C-alpha positions as MATLAB code, in Angstrom:
seq = 'MVEESEECCMMSTKSVEEWLLHAQNLIPKAIVKAKESTKVFPGRWRMIISKLEQLPTCLSVLSSHPFFAKNTLCREQLQAVSKTLEETIELADLCVEEKYSGKLQMQSDLDSVTAKLDLNLRDCGLLIKTGVLGEATPLPSSVTANSETELENSIQSNLRELLARLQIGHLEAKHKALDSLLEVMKEDEKNVLAVLGRSNISSLVQLLTATSPRIREKTVTVICSLAESGSCENFLVSENVLPPLIRLIENGSTVGKEKATISLLRLSMSAETARSIVGHGGVRPLIEICQTGESVSQSTAAGTLKNLSAVPEVRQTLADEGIVKVMINLLDCGMLLGSKEYAAECLQNLTSSNENLRRSVILEGGIPRLLNYLDGLLPQESAMGALRNLVSTVSIDVLVSLGFLPRVVHVLKAGSLGAQQAAASAICKICSSLEMKKMLGDAGCIPLLVQMLEAKSNGAREVSSQALSSLITLSQNCREVKKDEKSVPNLVQLLDPSPQNTSKKYAVSCLGSLSSSQKCRRLMISYGAIGYLKKLSEMEVTGAKKLLEKLERGKLRNLFSRK';
ca = [
       0.079    0.254    0.367;
       2.714    2.631    0.826;
       4.398    1.615   -2.326;
       1.050    2.323   -4.418;
       0.633    5.759   -2.521;
       4.893    6.647   -3.295;
       3.926    5.497   -6.869;
       0.561    8.448   -7.382;
       2.422   10.777   -5.980;
       5.160   10.097   -8.281;
       2.705   10.255  -10.767;
       0.372   13.776   -9.468;
       4.296   15.199   -9.461;
       4.983   14.446  -13.168;
       5.572   17.419  -16.186;
       3.780   17.434  -18.975;
       6.777   16.513  -20.675;
       7.692   13.568  -18.665;
       3.315   12.993  -19.300;
       3.968   12.652  -22.865;
       7.287   10.014  -22.604;
       5.572    7.847  -20.788;
       2.679    8.128  -23.013;
       4.997    7.376  -25.993;
       7.157    4.659  -24.435;
       3.452    2.703  -23.257;
       2.345    2.785  -27.064;
       4.852    0.477  -29.112;
       4.520   -2.310  -25.515;
       0.684   -2.105  -26.477;
       1.097   -2.723  -29.741;
       3.251   -5.409  -29.504;
       1.231   -7.042  -27.206;
      -2.073   -6.473  -28.915;
      -0.610   -8.227  -31.619;
      -0.125  -11.144  -29.691;
      -3.499  -11.185  -28.886;
      -5.456  -11.584  -32.071;
      -5.408  -15.183  -31.817;
      -8.531  -14.831  -29.300;
     -11.077  -11.947  -30.296;
      -9.182  -11.528  -33.881;
     -11.587   -8.112  -35.286;
     -11.444   -6.692  -31.827;
      -7.894   -6.760  -30.894;
      -7.017   -5.138  -35.228;
      -9.855   -2.676  -34.663;
      -7.816   -1.961  -31.144;
      -4.289   -2.231  -32.724;
      -5.808    0.358  -36.025;
      -6.268    3.072  -33.128;
      -3.108    2.306  -31.121;
      -0.651    3.124  -34.692;
      -2.570    7.160  -34.504;
      -1.668    7.448  -30.892;
       2.386    8.807  -32.041;
       1.250   10.837  -34.768;
      -1.578   12.314  -32.878;
       0.299   12.855  -29.611;
       3.477   14.708  -32.085;
       1.078   16.643  -33.333;
      -0.216   17.925  -29.736;
       3.324   18.382  -27.920;
       4.227   20.591  -31.170;
       1.820   23.352  -30.325;
       3.106   26.284  -28.704;
       0.982   25.856  -25.314;
       1.920   22.433  -24.403;
       3.453   22.880  -21.717;
       1.812   25.853  -19.736;
      -1.831   24.048  -20.593;
      -3.171   21.622  -18.262;
      -5.957   20.413  -20.441;
      -2.855   18.489  -22.212;
      -1.343   17.287  -19.214;
      -4.862   15.530  -17.928;
      -5.370   14.304  -21.613;
      -1.382   12.859  -21.157;
      -2.689   11.145  -17.869;
      -5.735    9.982  -19.796;
      -3.409    8.644  -23.182;
      -1.437    6.675  -20.473;
      -4.494    4.895  -18.340;
      -5.879    3.701  -21.719;
      -2.874    1.754  -23.004;
      -2.220    0.347  -19.430;
      -5.365   -1.244  -19.308;
      -4.898   -2.157  -22.752;
      -1.729   -3.867  -22.133;
      -3.465   -5.594  -19.397;
      -6.254   -6.856  -21.131;
      -3.791   -7.998  -24.011;
      -1.798  -10.061  -21.003;
      -4.735  -11.789  -20.026;
      -6.017  -12.467  -23.457;
      -2.030  -14.057  -24.007;
      -2.189  -16.089  -21.087;
      -6.124  -16.753  -21.478;
      -6.892  -15.861  -18.301;
      -9.831  -13.992  -18.270;
     -13.106  -15.177  -16.163;
     -15.042  -14.583  -19.225;
     -15.971  -14.284  -23.287;
     -18.741  -12.210  -22.714;
     -16.802   -9.688  -19.851;
     -13.568   -9.695  -22.112;
     -15.108   -9.011  -25.073;
     -17.297   -5.970  -23.261;
     -14.123   -4.536  -21.391;
     -11.837   -4.911  -25.337;
     -15.082   -2.654  -26.833;
     -14.580   -0.179  -23.890;
     -11.062    0.115  -23.968;
     -11.837    0.678  -28.284;
     -14.284    3.265  -26.994;
     -11.494    4.936  -24.456;
      -8.934    4.810  -27.763;
     -11.629    6.619  -29.698;
     -12.426    9.610  -27.143;
      -8.175   10.077  -26.801;
      -7.955   10.340  -29.952;
     -11.449   13.155  -30.637;
      -9.836   14.839  -27.984;
      -6.303   15.329  -28.737;
      -7.542   15.938  -31.666;
      -9.891   18.570  -30.532;
      -7.404   20.340  -28.469;
      -5.832   21.102  -31.622;
      -8.754   21.752  -34.109;
     -11.692   24.334  -32.049;
      -8.491   26.340  -30.457;
      -9.178   25.282  -27.111;
      -6.064   24.546  -26.605;
      -4.714   27.732  -27.656;
      -6.966   29.579  -25.656;
      -6.719   27.725  -22.097;
      -3.822   28.936  -20.705;
      -4.649   29.613  -17.283;
      -2.047   31.731  -15.352;
      -0.213   29.748  -12.069;
      -1.703   30.419   -8.711;
       0.957   32.041   -7.681;
       0.697   35.411   -9.859;
      -1.019   38.501   -8.474;
      -2.918   40.344  -10.869;
      -1.415   44.133  -10.811;
      -4.750   45.519  -12.416;
      -8.114   45.116  -13.173;
      -6.757   44.712  -16.697;
      -4.816   41.703  -15.466;
      -7.304   40.149  -13.209;
     -10.236   40.114  -15.951;
      -7.442   38.292  -17.983;
      -7.055   35.927  -15.599;
     -10.417   35.198  -15.087;
     -11.482   34.866  -18.687;
      -8.092   31.916  -19.000;
      -9.594   29.935  -16.092;
     -13.032   30.395  -17.750;
     -11.744   29.341  -21.631;
     -10.574   26.108  -19.965;
     -13.366   25.639  -18.017;
     -15.436   25.770  -21.451;
     -12.740   23.515  -22.970;
     -13.660   20.831  -20.544;
     -17.111   20.585  -21.872;
     -15.633   19.842  -24.850;
     -13.036   16.943  -23.779;
     -12.821   13.648  -21.912;
     -15.540   11.149  -20.875;
     -19.156   12.535  -19.521;
     -18.600   12.412  -15.828;
     -15.977   14.721  -16.002;
     -17.814   17.207  -18.641;
     -20.416   16.914  -16.054;
     -18.798   18.551  -13.629;
     -17.954   21.551  -16.025;
     -20.966   21.841  -15.955;
     -20.827   22.905  -11.959;
     -18.878   25.034  -11.993;
     -20.117   26.561  -15.369;
     -23.779   26.879  -13.842;
     -21.718   28.293  -10.085;
     -19.547   30.823  -13.170;
     -22.757   31.776  -14.163;
     -24.774   32.690  -11.434;
     -22.357   35.313   -9.724;
     -20.085   36.336  -13.338;
     -22.031   35.734  -16.441;
     -20.678   38.623  -18.435;
     -16.845   37.081  -18.636;
     -18.343   33.661  -19.769;
     -20.649   35.391  -22.486;
     -17.127   37.356  -23.000;
     -15.367   34.122  -23.686;
     -17.584   31.855  -25.632;
     -17.460   30.473  -28.864;
     -18.719   28.873  -31.594;
     -17.338   25.458  -30.265;
     -18.388   26.139  -26.762;
     -22.014   26.034  -27.821;
     -21.668   23.544  -29.857;
     -20.604   21.437  -27.330;
     -23.245   22.406  -25.037;
     -26.146   21.733  -27.701;
     -24.280   17.987  -27.791;
     -24.669   17.714  -24.587;
     -28.598   18.205  -24.434;
     -28.742   14.250  -25.920;
     -26.608   13.044  -23.155;
     -27.766    9.818  -21.767;
     -27.691   11.486  -17.936;
     -31.251   13.273  -17.407;
     -28.691   15.135  -14.920;
     -26.733   16.627  -17.691;
     -29.484   17.344  -20.133;
     -31.029   19.162  -17.458;
     -27.998   21.283  -16.220;
     -27.072   21.626  -19.997;
     -30.276   22.782  -20.533;
     -29.991   25.630  -17.566;
     -26.817   26.772  -19.290;
     -28.610   27.671  -22.894;
     -31.387   28.775  -21.541;
     -28.888   31.297  -19.409;
     -27.016   31.615  -23.337;
     -30.670   32.217  -24.731;
     -32.041   34.720  -22.134;
     -28.431   36.819  -22.349;
     -29.271   38.117  -26.044;
     -25.931   37.636  -27.602;
     -26.178   33.911  -28.356;
     -28.801   32.940  -30.291;
     -27.392   33.054  -33.677;
     -25.003   30.757  -32.763;
     -27.277   28.768  -30.767;
     -29.501   28.046  -33.479;
     -26.940   27.369  -36.281;
     -25.500   25.098  -34.408;
     -28.760   22.916  -34.277;
     -30.374   23.723  -31.071;
     -33.949   23.197  -31.517;
     -34.367   19.946  -32.099;
     -33.186   18.676  -28.978;
     -35.077   21.632  -26.973;
     -38.189   20.626  -28.528;
     -37.438   16.739  -27.248;
     -36.761   18.137  -23.672;
     -40.713   19.710  -24.123;
     -41.550   16.536  -24.346;
     -39.957   14.287  -22.187;
     -37.890   16.490  -19.822;
     -38.043   17.337  -16.386;
     -40.193   19.329  -14.683;
     -36.805   21.923  -14.861;
     -36.205   20.691  -18.088;
     -39.301   21.344  -20.000;
     -39.118   25.329  -17.770;
     -35.608   25.766  -19.027;
     -35.989   24.464  -22.794;
     -39.067   26.819  -23.195;
     -37.881   29.894  -22.699;
     -35.048   29.601  -24.186;
     -37.747   28.979  -27.159;
     -39.627   31.552  -26.188;
     -36.132   34.138  -26.666;
     -35.388   32.181  -29.700;
     -38.304   32.684  -31.552;
     -39.379   36.124  -31.289;
     -36.769   35.713  -34.755;
     -39.826   35.304  -37.399;
     -36.673   32.252  -39.359;
     -35.908   30.159  -35.986;
     -40.744   30.626  -35.260;
     -40.361   28.728  -38.709;
     -37.308   26.649  -37.912;
     -39.738   25.716  -34.770;
     -42.718   25.267  -36.162;
     -41.036   22.369  -39.085;
     -39.167   21.210  -36.645;
     -42.397   19.872  -35.740;
     -42.525   22.365  -32.183;
     -46.108   23.549  -32.253;
     -47.826   20.118  -30.645;
     -45.340   20.110  -27.378;
     -45.728   23.203  -26.632;
     -50.184   22.703  -27.105;
     -49.596   20.320  -24.603;
     -47.575   22.487  -22.005;
     -50.200   25.252  -22.170;
     -52.605   22.567  -21.670;
     -50.779   20.836  -18.782;
     -47.593   22.118  -17.471;
     -46.719   24.071  -14.435;
     -47.034   27.132  -13.837;
     -44.093   29.137  -15.993;
     -43.905   26.432  -18.149;
     -47.288   27.046  -19.359;
     -46.560   30.935  -19.460;
     -43.288   30.633  -21.645;
     -45.028   28.047  -23.737;
     -47.749   30.412  -24.541;
     -45.406   33.112  -25.985;
     -43.684   31.290  -28.065;
     -47.074   30.096  -29.581;
     -47.869   34.124  -29.612;
     -44.412   34.224  -31.482;
     -44.829   31.631  -33.859;
     -48.306   33.085  -34.638;
     -46.764   36.393  -35.968;
     -45.263   34.449  -38.001;
     -48.366   34.935  -41.292;
     -47.200   31.696  -43.668;
     -47.031   28.989  -40.234;
     -50.739   30.178  -38.789;
     -53.122   27.665  -40.498;
     -50.200   24.575  -38.921;
     -51.061   26.793  -35.210;
     -54.512   26.062  -36.432;
     -54.965   22.361  -37.494;
     -52.981   21.085  -34.145;
     -55.386   22.995  -32.078;
     -54.348   26.535  -31.301;
     -57.531   28.259  -31.244;
     -58.581   26.294  -28.337;
     -55.847   26.371  -26.020;
     -55.740   30.027  -26.584;
     -59.165   30.676  -25.685;
     -59.172   28.063  -22.471;
     -56.151   29.992  -21.207;
     -58.004   33.041  -21.029;
     -59.530   31.986  -18.325;
     -57.673   29.157  -17.144;
     -53.929   30.691  -17.485;
     -52.130   30.349  -14.243;
     -50.231   32.662  -14.442;
     -51.136   36.780  -16.378;
     -48.633   36.376  -18.665;
     -50.148   33.356  -19.933;
     -53.849   35.032  -20.416;
     -51.605   37.555  -21.785;
     -49.869   36.052  -24.386;
     -52.773   33.778  -25.468;
     -54.902   37.306  -26.865;
     -52.079   38.202  -27.864;
     -51.957   34.946  -29.833;
     -55.328   34.983  -30.835;
     -54.289   38.870  -32.111;
     -52.005   37.167  -34.615;
     -54.665   34.414  -35.958;
     -57.135   36.583  -36.622;
     -55.266   39.673  -38.372;
     -55.700   38.358  -41.704;
     -56.763   34.892  -42.176;
     -61.194   34.625  -41.808;
     -61.318   31.399  -41.756;
     -59.270   31.691  -38.689;
     -61.384   34.281  -37.517;
     -64.685   32.480  -38.175;
     -63.261   29.418  -35.655;
     -62.462   31.954  -33.023;
     -65.869   33.292  -32.681;
     -67.187   29.394  -33.322;
     -64.491   28.503  -29.970;
     -66.775   30.716  -28.274;
     -63.484   33.947  -28.479;
     -65.354   36.958  -27.829;
     -66.558   36.365  -25.133;
     -64.232   34.820  -23.327;
     -61.818   38.318  -24.594;
     -64.955   40.528  -23.874;
     -64.203   39.108  -20.356;
     -60.856   39.304  -20.249;
     -61.125   43.362  -21.050;
     -62.500   43.863  -17.867;
     -59.653   44.317  -15.666;
     -58.028   47.557  -13.993;
     -55.681   47.364  -17.116;
     -57.234   46.289  -20.092;
     -55.321   44.299  -22.361;
     -54.593   46.323  -26.441;
     -54.061   42.058  -27.255;
     -57.720   41.054  -26.289;
     -58.831   44.819  -27.919;
     -56.956   44.227  -30.616;
     -58.484   40.292  -31.126;
     -61.811   41.933  -30.785;
     -60.927   44.496  -33.571;
     -60.370   42.286  -35.675;
     -63.172   39.989  -35.226;
     -66.333   42.320  -35.087;
     -67.019   42.905  -38.765;
     -67.384   39.224  -38.696;
     -70.371   38.534  -36.177;
     -73.567   40.762  -36.466;
     -74.338   43.956  -34.772;
     -77.243   42.563  -32.536;
     -74.096   39.596  -31.505;
     -72.045   42.077  -30.279;
     -74.451   44.553  -28.643;
     -75.667   41.508  -26.648;
     -72.661   40.246  -25.402;
     -71.478   43.566  -23.798;
     -69.270   44.494  -26.283;
     -70.320   49.104  -26.156;
     -69.441   48.651  -22.672;
     -66.165   47.492  -22.719;
     -65.690   49.724  -25.573;
     -65.406   52.294  -23.332;
     -63.645   50.631  -20.707;
     -61.107   50.827  -22.818;
     -61.087   54.457  -24.211;
     -61.090   54.885  -20.268;
     -58.554   53.069  -18.987;
     -57.327   51.475  -21.447;
     -53.477   52.421  -22.431;
     -52.828   54.421  -25.617;
     -52.516   51.423  -28.365;
     -55.864   49.162  -26.187;
     -57.747   52.625  -26.836;
     -56.127   52.918  -30.612;
     -57.291   49.567  -31.173;
     -60.686   50.519  -29.351;
     -61.084   53.537  -31.793;
     -60.221   51.222  -34.654;
     -62.936   48.803  -34.358;
     -65.320   52.202  -33.630;
     -64.991   53.146  -37.131;
     -65.225   49.384  -38.418;
     -69.100   48.711  -36.428;
     -70.231   52.462  -36.983;
     -71.722   51.923  -40.974;
     -75.434   51.940  -39.142;
     -77.452   54.459  -37.895;
     -78.562   52.487  -34.723;
     -74.834   51.323  -34.079;
     -73.881   55.608  -34.445;
     -76.681   56.527  -31.972;
     -75.666   53.372  -29.467;
     -72.104   54.325  -29.315;
     -73.175   58.219  -29.158;
     -75.389   57.433  -25.937;
     -72.619   54.495  -24.381;
     -70.140   57.472  -23.708;
     -67.953   57.421  -26.603;
     -67.425   60.653  -28.389;
     -65.879   62.265  -25.463;
     -63.393   59.610  -25.129;
     -62.841   59.982  -28.768;
     -62.302   63.925  -29.009;
     -59.675   63.312  -25.719;
     -57.649   61.189  -27.820;
     -56.845   63.697  -30.712;
     -54.344   64.661  -28.012;
     -52.450   61.761  -27.945;
     -49.039   61.645  -28.796;
     -48.937   59.186  -31.020;
     -50.151   59.808  -35.195;
     -51.622   56.630  -35.190;
     -53.834   57.039  -32.218;
     -55.019   60.244  -33.065;
     -56.159   59.485  -36.907;
     -58.218   56.613  -35.448;
     -60.188   58.870  -33.082;
     -60.501   61.495  -35.716;
     -62.050   58.622  -38.662;
     -64.488   57.098  -35.631;
     -65.725   60.833  -35.399;
     -65.739   61.672  -38.793;
     -68.083   58.876  -38.594;
     -69.908   58.483  -35.863;
     -70.402   62.858  -36.639;
     -72.917   62.614  -39.597;
     -75.716   61.656  -36.805;
     -77.197   65.034  -35.623;
     -77.286   63.726  -31.838;
     -73.805   62.460  -32.057;
     -73.090   66.128  -33.722;
     -74.481   68.029  -31.110;
     -72.469   66.060  -28.546;
     -69.293   66.964  -30.546;
     -70.064   70.793  -30.611;
     -70.647   71.254  -26.395;
     -66.825   68.888  -25.696;
     -64.999   72.606  -25.161;
     -61.883   70.751  -26.968;
     -63.163   69.410  -29.841;
     -62.814   72.581  -31.835;
     -59.723   73.203  -31.096;
     -57.925   70.049  -31.016;
     -59.548   68.974  -34.475;
     -57.936   72.526  -35.853;
     -54.477   71.318  -34.439;
     -55.507   68.199  -37.312;
     -54.870   70.714  -40.165;
     -51.471   70.302  -39.712;
     -50.417   69.901  -43.903;
     -47.659   67.564  -43.397;
     -46.578   64.481  -44.251;
     -46.247   63.294  -41.118;
     -50.281   63.938  -40.187;
     -52.286   61.296  -41.620;
     -55.126   62.796  -40.384;
     -55.915   66.109  -41.406;
     -58.423   64.425  -44.330;
     -60.692   63.306  -41.188;
     -59.815   66.795  -38.575;
     -61.709   68.455  -42.176;
     -64.750   66.034  -42.055;
     -65.444   66.652  -38.778;
     -64.987   70.552  -38.829;
     -66.831   70.590  -41.985;
     -69.640   68.622  -39.769;
     -69.359   70.916  -37.249;
     -69.450   74.438  -39.682;
     -72.817   74.891  -39.449;
     -72.200   76.226  -35.944;
     -71.214   79.777  -35.839;
     -70.172   79.286  -32.856;
     -67.680   77.064  -34.085;
     -67.018   78.259  -37.138;
     -65.711   81.233  -34.982;
     -63.733   79.360  -32.951;
     -62.128   77.375  -36.483;
     -61.169   80.751  -37.703;
     -59.190   81.928  -33.542;
     -57.377   79.143  -34.026;
     -55.882   79.507  -37.178;
     -57.779   77.057  -39.125;
     -57.627   79.485  -42.576;
     -54.552   79.420  -43.001;
     -54.723   75.068  -42.657;
     -56.864   75.092  -44.799;
     -55.490   77.220  -47.753;
     -52.555   74.819  -47.482;
     -55.018   72.154  -47.871;
     -56.954   73.317  -50.279;
     -53.730   73.762  -52.771;
     -53.100   69.896  -51.697;
     -56.753   68.864  -52.819;
     -57.361   67.680  -49.193;
     -61.619   66.538  -50.241;
     -63.905   68.630  -48.634;
     -60.656   71.740  -47.582;
     -61.523   74.348  -49.883;
     -65.514   74.305  -49.361;
     -64.406   74.690  -45.823;
     -62.452   77.370  -46.703;
     -64.359   78.697  -48.616;
     -67.740   79.002  -45.222;
     -65.122   80.357  -43.386;
     -64.315   83.231  -45.483;
     -67.552   84.009  -46.113;
     -68.405   83.829  -42.414;
     -64.960   85.867  -41.839;
     -66.143   88.598  -44.632;
     -70.004   89.093  -43.188;
     -68.610   89.977  -39.551;
     -66.340   92.336  -40.798;
     -68.970   94.240  -42.414;
     -71.870   93.407  -39.337;
     -69.066   95.020  -37.466;
     -68.970   98.131  -39.662;
];
């Protein structure tokens, strides 16, 4: 026992050059022994011999690298090669003397040595080909960084070695490297991202399909962090990360599914990647997570499906997989608010351009669910946007019976500017009949639309002025607009002739309807409408010339009456 301990101590203190010499001395001995053993299991031994004969060249190339003697990875690799060679010699001795315990056991041992030789050759090649050897040059522990730059260089150098360990060695060694990487990323993700390269990402992606569930779970945790960082999406996708992530959603642990769905949520923001997720069969597993998954996984799966639905050409595929019913159910049953918001956004995307999908959402009871979702303190733009897409497909009577009008007023009062814009757009779509115009006026929409004319968003100003220009054709509504002190000044401001102002034609229309009132005409003139209208008349904006003439006649009458 004392001799063994002394031998281990001597082995551990060997330099890289000594380990190289030790391995080089073992190779010819192993080849000779292997050739002597071919009388039993000849096929297996010939395979072993062919791999042993590749080792001298492999070690020669490795030892010629300028960083060879300074690199701990080289030392470990030579130790692994030496151990495999010693094991080969032991098995050869047993075969020559025919002292092995059983034929099947020896066959298994020989297959194991063949696999180890394969791994040794592969890892030696990786140290050279991938550039890992040049990168992984850790400073000795005795070196003290004299500046912040030196300290950062030292940290990054150690990180490069850690990342290199994901590519070489057996599975358990990679497992330990993953544990270390996870610890480092908790404290210093920035430096990890700074030294991360394509080869490191490739090795991580390969570990997603490892036989060990623990390794798969830890690997997807790292990949999730990389995806969320926003700096590695292209590398991850180009290294084919999508198929193993989808398989983890199907068969992974709870943590694995959660991290995989978060990764896909981030990656699916790219339309090209979204199409690839659909092409790799990702829709069905994501839908199943929405139906049965844990709260976080459900929310992120819904978010990923929302991203997919933003790509027009895959919407029918999503519908064929049953996405409409699942998203509508999430509006009621989503465990997190995020799930409901993603579901509403998904339905908004699905109904934006496809009449068949609109009908499908209506048939599955989408309108009442969306209306119920609007009842919160802050009604969401996505739900109002989906309803805006649907209102033209159902009858006015149905909308009224479902309580659409009070919800629109609620959105105009309490919603974000985007939600208010969607509500005003929905009003534009449904106010074709006098009856509906009256109901919208009675519901209290007009003062809220007048207020929207002051919005900073050009789109909001345009759609609110468009809605008013339609509603104001009903005399009752026109009187309501006249009562509002802000209506004329807000509308005159929208006569601005600049190309960026897309509301001017609707503003002209509204002011034309109000111009029957002498008070309104005077207000228009006092706020500078004539100057604007002269420019709009030159631009041939519909109604501008007629309104200008009316205001100028009124101005002349006022002058004569004063005289």
